[in-house]
Tab-separated table of C-alpha atoms in Angstrom:
chain	number	residue	atom	x	y	z
A	1	UNK	CA	-67.388	41.945	-34.522
A	2	UNK	CA	-63.879	42.236	-33.064
A	3	UNK	CA	-65.249	44.076	-30.037
A	4	UNK	CA	-67.821	41.333	-29.519
A	5	UNK	CA	-65.138	38.636	-29.766
A	6	UNK	CA	-62.944	40.500	-27.285
A	7	UNK	CA	-65.878	40.840	-24.900
A	8	UNK	CA	-66.509	37.094	-25.208
A	9	UNK	CA	-62.851	36.384	-24.428
A	10	UNK	CA	-62.873	38.680	-21.424
A	11	UNK	CA	-66.041	37.034	-20.124
A	12	UNK	CA	-64.375	33.627	-20.414
A	13	UNK	CA	-61.254	34.824	-18.574
A	14	UNK	CA	-63.401	36.306	-15.809
A	15	UNK	CA	-65.251	32.995	-15.483
A	16	UNK	CA	-61.958	31.115	-15.258
A	17	UNK	CA	-60.707	33.456	-12.523
A	18	UNK	CA	-63.908	32.874	-10.586
A	19	UNK	CA	-63.665	29.102	-10.973
A	20	UNK	CA	-60.117	29.048	-9.624
A	21	UNK	CA	-60.977	31.321	-6.693
A	22	UNK	CA	-63.997	29.266	-5.641
A	23	UNK	CA	-62.768	25.740	-6.237
A	24	UNK	CA	-59.241	26.177	-4.883
A	25	UNK	CA	-60.748	27.040	-1.481
A	26	UNK	CA	-63.201	24.134	-1.568
A	27	UNK	CA	-62.001	21.106	0.412
A	28	UNK	CA	-63.704	18.746	-2.020
A	29	UNK	CA	-61.356	19.669	-4.866
A	30	UNK	CA	-57.615	19.052	-4.698
A	31	UNK	CA	-56.300	20.239	-8.057
A	32	UNK	CA	-57.339	21.652	-11.387
A	33	UNK	CA	-55.709	22.261	-14.728
A	34	UNK	CA	-56.592	23.161	-18.290
A	35	UNK	CA	-55.868	20.993	-21.304
A	36	UNK	CA	-56.870	21.611	-24.928
A	37	UNK	CA	-55.915	24.953	-26.433
A	38	UNK	CA	-54.980	26.433	-23.039
A	39	UNK	CA	-52.704	23.500	-22.345
A	40	UNK	CA	-51.041	23.977	-25.740
A	41	UNK	CA	-50.915	27.762	-25.205
A	42	UNK	CA	-52.697	28.463	-28.488
A	43	UNK	CA	-56.124	29.543	-27.211
A	44	UNK	CA	-58.033	32.191	-29.179
A	45	UNK	CA	-61.133	34.313	-28.622
A	46	UNK	CA	-63.567	31.408	-28.973
A	47	UNK	CA	-61.652	28.620	-27.238
A	48	UNK	CA	-63.609	26.718	-24.630
A	49	UNK	CA	-62.293	25.739	-21.194
A	50	UNK	CA	-61.121	22.120	-21.045
A	51	UNK	CA	-61.149	21.924	-17.267
A	52	UNK	CA	-59.880	18.898	-15.349
A	53	UNK	CA	-60.852	18.803	-11.691
A	54	UNK	CA	-59.473	16.344	-9.128
A	55	UNK	CA	-61.927	15.286	-6.428
A	56	UNK	CA	-60.745	14.273	-2.945
A	57	UNK	CA	-61.156	10.579	-2.210
A	58	UNK	CA	-63.995	11.020	0.303
A	59	UNK	CA	-66.064	12.905	-2.297
A	60	UNK	CA	-65.200	10.826	-5.369
A	61	UNK	CA	-68.208	8.531	-5.140
A	62	UNK	CA	-70.730	11.377	-5.159
A	63	UNK	CA	-69.028	13.408	-7.893
A	64	UNK	CA	-67.864	10.583	-10.164
A	65	UNK	CA	-70.874	8.270	-10.171
A	66	UNK	CA	-72.132	7.413	-13.645
A	67	UNK	CA	-75.825	7.186	-14.384
A	68	UNK	CA	-75.334	6.461	-18.070
A	69	UNK	CA	-72.393	6.334	-20.436
A	70	UNK	CA	-73.889	9.081	-22.610
A	71	UNK	CA	-76.723	11.368	-21.537
A	72	UNK	CA	-78.251	14.828	-21.830
A	73	UNK	CA	-78.451	14.981	-18.024
A	74	UNK	CA	-76.123	14.702	-15.055
A	75	UNK	CA	-76.301	13.957	-11.330
A	76	UNK	CA	-77.600	16.360	-8.723
A	77	UNK	CA	-74.115	16.830	-7.223
A	78	UNK	CA	-72.472	17.665	-10.528
A	79	UNK	CA	-75.337	19.914	-11.584
A	80	UNK	CA	-74.948	21.917	-8.384
A	81	UNK	CA	-71.250	22.341	-9.184
A	82	UNK	CA	-71.886	23.440	-12.757
A	83	UNK	CA	-74.613	25.870	-11.640
A	84	UNK	CA	-72.210	27.673	-9.306
A	85	UNK	CA	-70.845	29.353	-12.437
A	86	UNK	CA	-74.034	30.070	-14.382
A	87	UNK	CA	-77.204	28.475	-15.637
A	88	UNK	CA	-76.597	25.597	-18.060
A	89	UNK	CA	-78.391	25.965	-21.381
A	90	UNK	CA	-77.207	22.503	-22.436
A	91	UNK	CA	-75.570	19.534	-20.774
A	92	UNK	CA	-74.101	16.608	-22.677
A	93	UNK	CA	-72.365	13.917	-20.657
A	94	UNK	CA	-70.180	11.556	-22.680
A	95	UNK	CA	-68.117	9.264	-20.518
A	96	UNK	CA	-66.461	7.696	-23.545
A	97	UNK	CA	-64.216	10.765	-23.239
A	98	UNK	CA	-63.732	10.394	-19.486
A	99	UNK	CA	-60.625	9.143	-17.652
A	100	UNK	CA	-60.716	5.946	-15.596
A	101	UNK	CA	-63.631	6.096	-13.130
A	102	UNK	CA	-64.076	9.764	-14.004
A	103	UNK	CA	-66.712	11.898	-15.689
A	104	UNK	CA	-66.772	14.061	-18.818
A	105	UNK	CA	-69.510	16.675	-19.176
A	106	UNK	CA	-69.907	19.452	-21.739
A	107	UNK	CA	-71.787	22.488	-20.435
A	108	UNK	CA	-72.978	25.404	-22.571
A	109	UNK	CA	-73.919	28.310	-20.327
A	110	UNK	CA	-77.017	30.445	-20.827
A	111	UNK	CA	-76.723	34.005	-22.117
A	112	UNK	CA	-72.916	34.066	-22.218
A	113	UNK	CA	-72.665	31.015	-24.555
A	114	UNK	CA	-69.424	30.111	-22.766
A	115	UNK	CA	-68.443	26.439	-22.965
A	116	UNK	CA	-66.703	24.230	-20.415
A	117	UNK	CA	-65.649	20.623	-20.856
A	118	UNK	CA	-65.706	19.446	-17.237
A	119	UNK	CA	-63.492	16.409	-16.665
A	120	UNK	CA	-63.882	15.215	-13.075
A	121	UNK	CA	-61.198	12.812	-11.890
A	122	UNK	CA	-61.096	10.774	-8.649
A	123	UNK	CA	-57.944	11.420	-6.628
A	124	UNK	CA	-56.745	7.812	-6.876
A	125	UNK	CA	-56.547	8.017	-10.701
A	126	UNK	CA	-55.335	11.586	-11.067
A	127	UNK	CA	-52.259	12.357	-13.158
A	128	UNK	CA	-51.678	15.738	-14.727
A	129	UNK	CA	-50.877	15.642	-18.458
A	130	UNK	CA	-47.452	16.945	-19.373
A	131	UNK	CA	-49.145	19.419	-21.739
A	132	UNK	CA	-51.468	21.334	-19.425
A	133	UNK	CA	-51.863	24.644	-17.604
A	134	UNK	CA	-51.978	24.267	-13.827
A	135	UNK	CA	-54.657	26.255	-11.994
A	136	UNK	CA	-54.087	24.945	-8.469
A	137	UNK	CA	-52.704	21.844	-6.774
A	138	UNK	CA	-53.126	21.100	-3.071
A	139	UNK	CA	-52.106	17.435	-3.250
A	140	UNK	CA	-48.954	17.295	-5.411
A	141	UNK	CA	-50.685	15.425	-8.217
A	142	UNK	CA	-48.049	13.579	-10.290
A	143	UNK	CA	-47.400	14.266	-13.949
A	144	UNK	CA	-48.345	11.620	-16.477
A	145	UNK	CA	-45.520	10.391	-18.661
A	146	UNK	CA	-45.196	11.873	-22.142
A	147	UNK	CA	-46.253	9.485	-24.892
A	148	UNK	CA	-43.604	6.972	-25.884
A	149	UNK	CA	-42.716	6.382	-29.533
A	150	UNK	CA	-44.879	3.814	-31.233
A	151	UNK	CA	-43.414	0.346	-31.579
A	152	UNK	CA	-41.398	0.331	-34.813
A	153	UNK	CA	-42.941	-2.863	-36.182
A	154	UNK	CA	-46.426	-1.560	-35.468
A	155	UNK	CA	-45.555	1.764	-37.076
A	156	UNK	CA	-44.357	0.039	-40.255
A	157	UNK	CA	-47.588	-1.934	-40.424
A	158	UNK	CA	-49.616	1.250	-39.905
A	159	UNK	CA	-47.792	3.164	-42.636
A	160	UNK	CA	-48.403	0.374	-45.141
A	161	UNK	CA	-52.105	0.250	-44.253
A	162	UNK	CA	-52.521	4.037	-44.320
A	163	UNK	CA	-50.745	4.200	-47.685
A	164	UNK	CA	-53.287	1.780	-49.170
A	165	UNK	CA	-56.120	3.640	-47.444
A	166	UNK	CA	-55.055	6.880	-49.160
A	167	UNK	CA	-55.496	5.391	-52.617
A	168	UNK	CA	-58.786	3.763	-51.722
A	169	UNK	CA	-60.191	7.044	-50.387
A	170	UNK	CA	-58.843	8.930	-53.403
A	171	UNK	CA	-60.860	6.646	-55.685
A	172	UNK	CA	-63.956	7.074	-53.506
A	173	UNK	CA	-63.553	10.869	-53.420
A	174	UNK	CA	-63.297	11.089	-57.220
A	175	UNK	CA	-66.412	8.928	-57.510
A	176	UNK	CA	-68.364	11.465	-55.468
A	177	UNK	CA	-66.919	14.295	-57.514
A	178	UNK	CA	-68.429	12.622	-60.591
A	179	UNK	CA	-71.718	12.356	-58.713
A	180	UNK	CA	-71.577	16.136	-58.121
A	181	UNK	CA	-71.575	15.671	-54.356
A	182	UNK	CA	-69.451	18.697	-53.518
A	183	UNK	CA	-69.812	18.312	-49.757
A	184	UNK	CA	-68.484	14.741	-49.776
A	185	UNK	CA	-65.699	15.724	-52.198
A	186	UNK	CA	-64.615	18.583	-49.914
A	187	UNK	CA	-64.684	16.287	-46.895
A	188	UNK	CA	-62.755	13.633	-48.822
A	189	UNK	CA	-60.047	16.072	-49.873
A	190	UNK	CA	-59.587	17.210	-46.275
A	191	UNK	CA	-59.259	13.593	-45.130
A	192	UNK	CA	-56.706	12.864	-47.870
A	193	UNK	CA	-54.537	15.758	-46.695
A	194	UNK	CA	-54.710	14.329	-43.189
A	195	UNK	CA	-53.705	10.859	-44.408
A	196	UNK	CA	-50.631	12.232	-46.187
A	197	UNK	CA	-49.656	14.157	-43.075
A	198	UNK	CA	-50.087	11.050	-40.936
A	199	UNK	CA	-47.810	9.014	-43.236
A	200	UNK	CA	-45.141	11.706	-43.024
A	201	UNK	CA	-45.428	11.847	-39.239
A	202	UNK	CA	-45.056	8.111	-38.825
A	203	UNK	CA	-42.102	7.612	-41.149
A	204	UNK	CA	-40.304	10.434	-39.307
A	205	UNK	CA	-41.216	8.787	-35.967
A	206	UNK	CA	-42.739	12.001	-34.648
A	207	UNK	CA	-45.266	12.010	-31.777
A	208	UNK	CA	-48.859	12.869	-32.591
A	209	UNK	CA	-49.753	16.523	-32.066
A	210	UNK	CA	-53.126	18.167	-32.213
A	211	UNK	CA	-53.462	20.647	-35.062
A	212	UNK	CA	-56.354	23.048	-35.078
A	213	UNK	CA	-58.342	23.769	-38.190
A	214	UNK	CA	-58.388	22.424	-41.709
A	215	UNK	CA	-55.393	21.087	-43.602
A	216	UNK	CA	-56.833	21.872	-47.018
A	217	UNK	CA	-58.621	24.709	-48.749
A	218	UNK	CA	-62.128	24.572	-50.179
A	219	UNK	CA	-61.994	23.798	-53.890
A	220	UNK	CA	-65.158	25.414	-55.319
A	221	UNK	CA	-65.107	23.856	-58.795
A	222	UNK	CA	-64.668	20.366	-60.241
A	223	UNK	CA	-61.543	21.565	-62.047
A	224	UNK	CA	-60.018	22.781	-58.769
A	225	UNK	CA	-60.896	19.492	-57.091
A	226	UNK	CA	-59.170	17.526	-59.846
A	227	UNK	CA	-56.079	19.706	-59.504
A	228	UNK	CA	-56.074	19.125	-55.758
A	229	UNK	CA	-56.248	15.329	-56.223
A	230	UNK	CA	-53.309	15.467	-58.623
A	231	UNK	CA	-51.225	17.545	-56.225
A	232	UNK	CA	-51.930	15.033	-53.485
A	233	UNK	CA	-50.910	11.970	-55.446
A	234	UNK	CA	-47.797	13.727	-56.740
A	235	UNK	CA	-46.903	14.345	-53.116
A	236	UNK	CA	-47.391	10.630	-52.521
A	237	UNK	CA	-45.112	9.854	-55.464
A	238	UNK	CA	-42.442	11.979	-53.813
A	239	UNK	CA	-42.968	10.178	-50.515
A	240	UNK	CA	-42.824	6.712	-52.039
A	241	UNK	CA	-39.022	6.163	-51.782
A	242	UNK	CA	-39.106	7.045	-48.071
A	243	UNK	CA	-42.098	4.802	-47.512
A	244	UNK	CA	-40.401	1.922	-49.366
A	245	UNK	CA	-37.326	2.313	-47.173
A	246	UNK	CA	-39.455	2.461	-44.026
A	247	UNK	CA	-41.770	-0.514	-44.643
A	248	UNK	CA	-39.069	-2.444	-46.555
A	249	UNK	CA	-41.131	-3.306	-49.609
A	250	UNK	CA	-42.704	-1.538	-52.561
A	251	UNK	CA	-46.249	-0.357	-51.884
A	252	UNK	CA	-48.945	-0.200	-54.542
A	253	UNK	CA	-49.433	3.162	-56.190
A	254	UNK	CA	-52.399	3.036	-58.600
A	255	UNK	CA	-52.131	6.598	-59.841
A	256	UNK	CA	-52.893	5.534	-63.417
A	257	UNK	CA	-56.207	4.072	-62.289
A	258	UNK	CA	-56.912	7.292	-60.413
A	259	UNK	CA	-56.226	9.153	-63.657
A	260	UNK	CA	-58.864	7.027	-65.398
A	261	UNK	CA	-61.383	8.155	-62.778
A	262	UNK	CA	-60.217	11.767	-63.012
A	263	UNK	CA	-60.681	11.669	-66.784
A	264	UNK	CA	-64.295	10.625	-66.194
A	265	UNK	CA	-64.735	13.535	-63.815
A	266	UNK	CA	-63.134	15.958	-66.278
A	267	UNK	CA	-65.225	14.630	-69.180
A	268	UNK	CA	-68.426	14.946	-67.211
A	269	UNK	CA	-67.460	18.453	-66.118
A	270	UNK	CA	-66.784	19.517	-69.740
A	271	UNK	CA	-70.106	18.050	-70.875
A	272	UNK	CA	-71.950	20.147	-68.299
């Protein structure tokens, strides 16, 4: 398996080298960079290529025209570009993920199963993210500004809302544990870990950062799920003084009510 993964990685790197060689010498394209895992410098064997490509002004209309907001097809011009690097097995265009007046297209290539997220940007709206890996730049594309800290008042409001959301989703997750819906319970536990992490991030005024993978571990039994819920709300109890100081009032913490629900889950588990 390791040899197959390494071969997949090498195939992806060879494709990237070919893309840079061909597009950097094409007058239609002024700059290109990678975002995603390459931009963060944490790519692995199965990372895809999040490729941003800046189109010269005179070619922007043909390359950045939108047929639909979301589609399983693309334009003739973009298809010709994508096909320069292999035969597409699947195209999914979702311009909800596109920059202003730009295009976002996912392409899965035949045989190799390599994946590229093509983001095509018109020159007039191009700005390179501060967290990116430059491939080429013939037009001195400016950097975009790093994200500014969230407004303090808005952050306080968000923390208070997210705090309440944690307890609501804890109650909902336990309800599905009682219903023996293990998939929903696992999903709920993962979301709860993310909510706690988001509260911690906001009260420490830290910028958002992408984190790959799961925050929690799969809990295979009802007993393990109950233990996980209790660890989470104990972590919230520890956070409460910091949250009180941050939002400047005492937030609700219905852990006793959660315990009532957990006792129902435990009772039902013992009965079965």
